[in-house]
Coordinates of C-alpha atoms in Angstrom, one line a residue:
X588 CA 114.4 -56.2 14.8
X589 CA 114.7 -59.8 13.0
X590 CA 116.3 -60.1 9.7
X591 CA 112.9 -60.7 8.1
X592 CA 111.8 -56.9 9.0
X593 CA 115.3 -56.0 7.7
X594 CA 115.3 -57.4 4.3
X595 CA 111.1 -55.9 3.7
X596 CA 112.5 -52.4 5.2
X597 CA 115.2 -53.2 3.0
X598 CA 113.0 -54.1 -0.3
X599 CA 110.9 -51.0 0.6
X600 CA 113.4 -48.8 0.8
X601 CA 114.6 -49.4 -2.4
X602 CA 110.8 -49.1 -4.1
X603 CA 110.8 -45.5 -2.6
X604 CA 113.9 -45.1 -3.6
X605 CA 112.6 -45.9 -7.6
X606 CA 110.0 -44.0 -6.7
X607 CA 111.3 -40.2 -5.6
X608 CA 114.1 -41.1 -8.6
X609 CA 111.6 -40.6 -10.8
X610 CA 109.9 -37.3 -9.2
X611 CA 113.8 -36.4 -9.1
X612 CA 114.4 -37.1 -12.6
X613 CA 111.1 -35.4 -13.5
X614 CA 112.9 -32.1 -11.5
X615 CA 115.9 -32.5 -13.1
X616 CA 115.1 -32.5 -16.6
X617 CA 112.3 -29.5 -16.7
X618 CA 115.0 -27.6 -14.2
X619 CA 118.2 -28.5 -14.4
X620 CA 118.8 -29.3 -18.2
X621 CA 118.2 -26.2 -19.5
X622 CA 120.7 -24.7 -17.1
X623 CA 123.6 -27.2 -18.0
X624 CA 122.2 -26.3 -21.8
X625 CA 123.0 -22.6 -21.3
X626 CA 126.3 -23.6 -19.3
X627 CA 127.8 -25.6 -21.9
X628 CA 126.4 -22.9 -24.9
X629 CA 128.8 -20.1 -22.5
X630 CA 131.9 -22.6 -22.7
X631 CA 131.7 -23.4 -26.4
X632 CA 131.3 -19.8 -26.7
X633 CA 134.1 -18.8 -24.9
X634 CA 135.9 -22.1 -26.8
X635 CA 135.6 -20.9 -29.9
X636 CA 137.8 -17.4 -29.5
X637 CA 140.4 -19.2 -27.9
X638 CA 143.5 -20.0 -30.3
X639 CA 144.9 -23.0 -28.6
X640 CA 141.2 -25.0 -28.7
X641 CA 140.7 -27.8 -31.2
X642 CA 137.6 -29.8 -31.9
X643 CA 136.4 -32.6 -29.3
X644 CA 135.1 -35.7 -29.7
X645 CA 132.0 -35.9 -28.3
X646 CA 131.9 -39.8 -26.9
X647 CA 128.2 -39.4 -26.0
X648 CA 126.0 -36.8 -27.6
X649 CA 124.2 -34.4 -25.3
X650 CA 120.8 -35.5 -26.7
X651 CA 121.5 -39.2 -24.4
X652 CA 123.0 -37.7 -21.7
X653 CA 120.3 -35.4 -21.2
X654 CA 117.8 -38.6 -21.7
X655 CA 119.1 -42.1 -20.7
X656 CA 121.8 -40.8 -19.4
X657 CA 120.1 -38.4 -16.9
X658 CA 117.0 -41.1 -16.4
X659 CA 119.7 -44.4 -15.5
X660 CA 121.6 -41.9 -13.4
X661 CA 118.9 -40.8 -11.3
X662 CA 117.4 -43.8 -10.9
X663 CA 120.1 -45.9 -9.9
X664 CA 121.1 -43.2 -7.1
X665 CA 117.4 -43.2 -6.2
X666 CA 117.2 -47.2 -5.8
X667 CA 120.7 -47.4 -4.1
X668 CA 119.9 -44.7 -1.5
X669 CA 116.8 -45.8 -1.0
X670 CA 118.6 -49.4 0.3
X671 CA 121.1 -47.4 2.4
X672 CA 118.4 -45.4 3.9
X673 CA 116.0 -48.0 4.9
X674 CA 118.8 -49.6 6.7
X675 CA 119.8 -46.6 8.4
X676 CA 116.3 -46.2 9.1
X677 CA 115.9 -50.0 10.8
X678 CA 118.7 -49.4 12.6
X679 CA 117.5 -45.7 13.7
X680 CA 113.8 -46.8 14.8
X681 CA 113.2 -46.7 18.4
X682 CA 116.5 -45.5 18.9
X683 CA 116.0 -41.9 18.5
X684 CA 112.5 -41.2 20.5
X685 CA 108.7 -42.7 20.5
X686 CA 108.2 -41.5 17.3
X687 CA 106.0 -43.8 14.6
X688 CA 107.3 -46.0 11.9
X689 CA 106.0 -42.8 9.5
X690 CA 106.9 -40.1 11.8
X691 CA 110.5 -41.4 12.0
X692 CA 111.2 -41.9 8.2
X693 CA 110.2 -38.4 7.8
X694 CA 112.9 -37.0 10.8
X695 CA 115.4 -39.2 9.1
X696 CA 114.5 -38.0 5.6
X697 CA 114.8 -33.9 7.0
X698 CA 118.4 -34.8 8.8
X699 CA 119.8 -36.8 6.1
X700 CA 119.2 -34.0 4.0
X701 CA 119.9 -31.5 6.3
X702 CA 123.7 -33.6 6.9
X703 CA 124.5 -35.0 3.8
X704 CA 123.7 -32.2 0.8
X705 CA 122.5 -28.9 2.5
X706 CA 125.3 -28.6 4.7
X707 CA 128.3 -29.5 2.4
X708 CA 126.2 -27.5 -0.1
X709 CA 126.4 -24.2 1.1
X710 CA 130.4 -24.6 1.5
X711 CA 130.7 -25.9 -1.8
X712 CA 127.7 -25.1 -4.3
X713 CA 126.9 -27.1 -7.1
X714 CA 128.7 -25.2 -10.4
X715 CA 127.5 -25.8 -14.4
X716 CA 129.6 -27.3 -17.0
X717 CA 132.5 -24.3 -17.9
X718 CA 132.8 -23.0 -13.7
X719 CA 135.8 -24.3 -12.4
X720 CA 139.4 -25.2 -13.4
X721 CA 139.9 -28.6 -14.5
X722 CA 143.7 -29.3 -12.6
X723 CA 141.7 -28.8 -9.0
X724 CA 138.6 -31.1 -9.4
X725 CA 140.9 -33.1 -7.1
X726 CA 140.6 -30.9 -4.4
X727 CA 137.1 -30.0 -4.7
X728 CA 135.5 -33.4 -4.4
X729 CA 138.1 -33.9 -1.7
X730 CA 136.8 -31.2 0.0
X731 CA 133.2 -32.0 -0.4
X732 CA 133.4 -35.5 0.8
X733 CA 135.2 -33.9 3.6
X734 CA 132.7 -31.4 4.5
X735 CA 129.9 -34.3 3.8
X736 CA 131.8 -36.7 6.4
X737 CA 132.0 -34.1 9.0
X738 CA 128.7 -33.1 8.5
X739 CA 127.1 -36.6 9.2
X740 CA 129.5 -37.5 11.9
X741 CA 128.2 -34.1 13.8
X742 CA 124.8 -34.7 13.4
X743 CA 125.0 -38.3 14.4
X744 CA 127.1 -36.7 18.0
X745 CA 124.2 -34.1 18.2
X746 CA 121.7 -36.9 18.3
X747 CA 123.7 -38.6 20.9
X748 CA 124.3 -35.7 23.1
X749 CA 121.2 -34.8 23.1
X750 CA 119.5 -38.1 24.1
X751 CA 122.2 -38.4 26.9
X752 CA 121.2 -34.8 28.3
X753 CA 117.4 -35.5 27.8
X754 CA 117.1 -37.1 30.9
X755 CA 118.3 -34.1 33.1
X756 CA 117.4 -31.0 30.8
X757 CA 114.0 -32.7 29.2
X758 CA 113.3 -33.5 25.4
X759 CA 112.7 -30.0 24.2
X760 CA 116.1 -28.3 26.1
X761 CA 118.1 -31.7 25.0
X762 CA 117.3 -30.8 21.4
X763 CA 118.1 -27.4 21.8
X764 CA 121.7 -28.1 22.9
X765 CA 122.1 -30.6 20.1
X766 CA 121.2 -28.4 17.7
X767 CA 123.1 -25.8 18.8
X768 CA 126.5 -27.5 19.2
X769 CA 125.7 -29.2 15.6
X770 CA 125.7 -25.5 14.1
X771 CA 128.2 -24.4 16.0
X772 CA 130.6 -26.9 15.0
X773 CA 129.5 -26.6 10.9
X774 CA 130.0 -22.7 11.5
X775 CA 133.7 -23.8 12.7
X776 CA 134.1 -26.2 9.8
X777 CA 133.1 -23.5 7.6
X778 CA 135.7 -21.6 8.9
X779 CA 138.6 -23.8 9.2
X780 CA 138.1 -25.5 5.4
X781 CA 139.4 -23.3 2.5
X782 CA 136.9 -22.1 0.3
X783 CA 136.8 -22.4 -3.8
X784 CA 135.7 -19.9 -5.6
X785 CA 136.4 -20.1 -9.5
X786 CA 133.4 -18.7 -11.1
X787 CA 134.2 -16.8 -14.5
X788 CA 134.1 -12.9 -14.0
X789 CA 132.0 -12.6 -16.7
X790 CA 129.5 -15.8 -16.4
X791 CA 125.8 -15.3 -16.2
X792 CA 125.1 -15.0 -11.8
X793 CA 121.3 -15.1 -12.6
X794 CA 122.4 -18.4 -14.7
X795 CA 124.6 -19.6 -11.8
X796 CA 122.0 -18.9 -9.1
X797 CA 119.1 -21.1 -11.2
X798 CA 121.0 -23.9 -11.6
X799 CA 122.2 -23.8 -7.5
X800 CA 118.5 -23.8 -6.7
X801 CA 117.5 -26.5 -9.6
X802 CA 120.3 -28.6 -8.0
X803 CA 119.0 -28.1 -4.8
X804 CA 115.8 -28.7 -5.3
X805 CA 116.4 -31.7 -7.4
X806 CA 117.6 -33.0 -3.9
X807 CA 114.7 -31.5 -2.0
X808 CA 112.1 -33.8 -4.2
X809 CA 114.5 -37.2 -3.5
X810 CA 114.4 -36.9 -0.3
X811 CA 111.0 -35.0 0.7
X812 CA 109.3 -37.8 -1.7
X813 CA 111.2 -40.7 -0.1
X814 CA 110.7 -39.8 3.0
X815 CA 106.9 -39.7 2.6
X816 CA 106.6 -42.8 0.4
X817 CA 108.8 -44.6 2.6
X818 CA 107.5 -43.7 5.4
X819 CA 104.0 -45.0 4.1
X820 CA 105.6 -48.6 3.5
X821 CA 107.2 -48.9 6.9
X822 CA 103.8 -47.7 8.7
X823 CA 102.0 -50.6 6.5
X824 CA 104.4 -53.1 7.9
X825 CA 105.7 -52.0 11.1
X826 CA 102.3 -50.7 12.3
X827 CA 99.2 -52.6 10.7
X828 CA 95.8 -51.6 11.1
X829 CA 93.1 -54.1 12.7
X830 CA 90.9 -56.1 10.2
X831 CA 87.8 -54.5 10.1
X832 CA 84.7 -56.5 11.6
X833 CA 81.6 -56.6 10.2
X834 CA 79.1 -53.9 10.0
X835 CA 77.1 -53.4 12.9
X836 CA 74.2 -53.7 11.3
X837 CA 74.9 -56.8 10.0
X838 CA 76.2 -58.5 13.2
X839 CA 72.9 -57.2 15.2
X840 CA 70.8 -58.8 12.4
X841 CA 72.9 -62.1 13.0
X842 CA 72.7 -61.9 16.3
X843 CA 68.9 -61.7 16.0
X844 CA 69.0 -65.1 14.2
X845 CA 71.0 -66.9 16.1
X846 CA 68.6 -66.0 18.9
X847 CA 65.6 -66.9 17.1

């Protein structure tokens, strides 16, 4: 693929990108907001009978970081993965079956997902403001990135096993052993990292759960919506239709013409 088809991958990528930010953002605020609104209410709460807690200074009100603050967030992510993602995907197409320039920005949408936030996410679950101690956010992202890293760098060896068994065991049974050897080895992962878990005893689960699923499916519309919009683009460019002739009818009465 020339540099040319790289850098309009590249620019569309990013436009779809802008463009699932904002369905994202959209999710976010109706969704997640209100959750983080409830979560912080609990900690001030729970603030306000402890003896040794004096007034913050709130740098930033909540009122802009639940507005620009949410919006520049989301948006920037959306534009910046977008990028990353398109080249991913130049670099991906052709390589991983005869699939279609739309076909294969959808698989790559569904695995990046899958790799990069569903798998680390059901090790180590999104939490509201007030869940968690504040002298092991250390470890936690530490551990997350570690669980992300794992995650893609199985999934990338599952797609490589599984093309190099394809030609012996066919597409469908190649797949099958990628598959399972990718959940295998996440199941073994999930086993061998320590787990977290400092949820107050008394903190709303119904609370918790919603804003785990609002998380998640903040995710589900950034990636579902790039990887449709995307996948759109690249079709456009990758895969043109042929210009459209003339109606029949009006080449048979030109025809007729000519002849006369």
């Amino acid at each position: 693929m020339n540099s040319a088809t790289v850098r309009s991958l590249l620019v569309r990528g990013m436009l779809a990108g802008l463009a699932a930010g904002l369905l994202a953002l959209l999710v976010a605020y109706l969704l997640g907001e209100p959750r983080v609104d409830a979560a912080i209410a609990y900690e001030e709460a729970h603030a306000a009978h402890g003896a040794d807690h004096g007034m913050e200074v709130e740098i930033v009100s909540r009122a802009l970081q639940s507005t620009a603050g949410l919006a520049t967030g989301v948006l920037v992510y959306g534009v910046s993965f977008g990028g990353t993602a398109a080249l991913a995907y130049s670099f991906a197409l052709g390589r991983v079956g005869r699939f279609t320039p739309r076909a294969t920005a959808a698989l790559l949408s569904g695995v990046a997902l899958l790799a990069v936030y569903v798998v680390p996410f059901l090790k180590y679950p999104a939490n509201p403001p007030s869940v968690g101690d504040p002298e092991t956010i250390g470890q936690r992202t530490t551990l997350y990135f570690l669980m992300m890293a794992l995650s893609v760098l199985l999934a990338v060896a599952a797609v490589i096993v599984g093309k190099r068994l394809a030609p012996r065991l066919g597409n469908w049974y190649a797949t099958v052993v990628g598959v399972l050897g990718f959940g295998v080895a996440v199941g073994l992962a999930y086993v061998l990292l320590p787990g977290i878990n400092e949820v107050p005893e008394d903190f709303s689960a119904t609370l918790l759960w919603q804003f785990r699923i609002s998380a998640l499916a903040i995710q589900l519309t950034l990636w579902a919506t790039f990887g449709l919009v995307f996948g759109h683009l690249a079709e456009r460019l990758l895969a043109p239709k042929p210009a459209t002739t003339a109606a029949p009818r009006e080449t048979a009465q030109k025809a007729a013409a000519s002849a006369l």
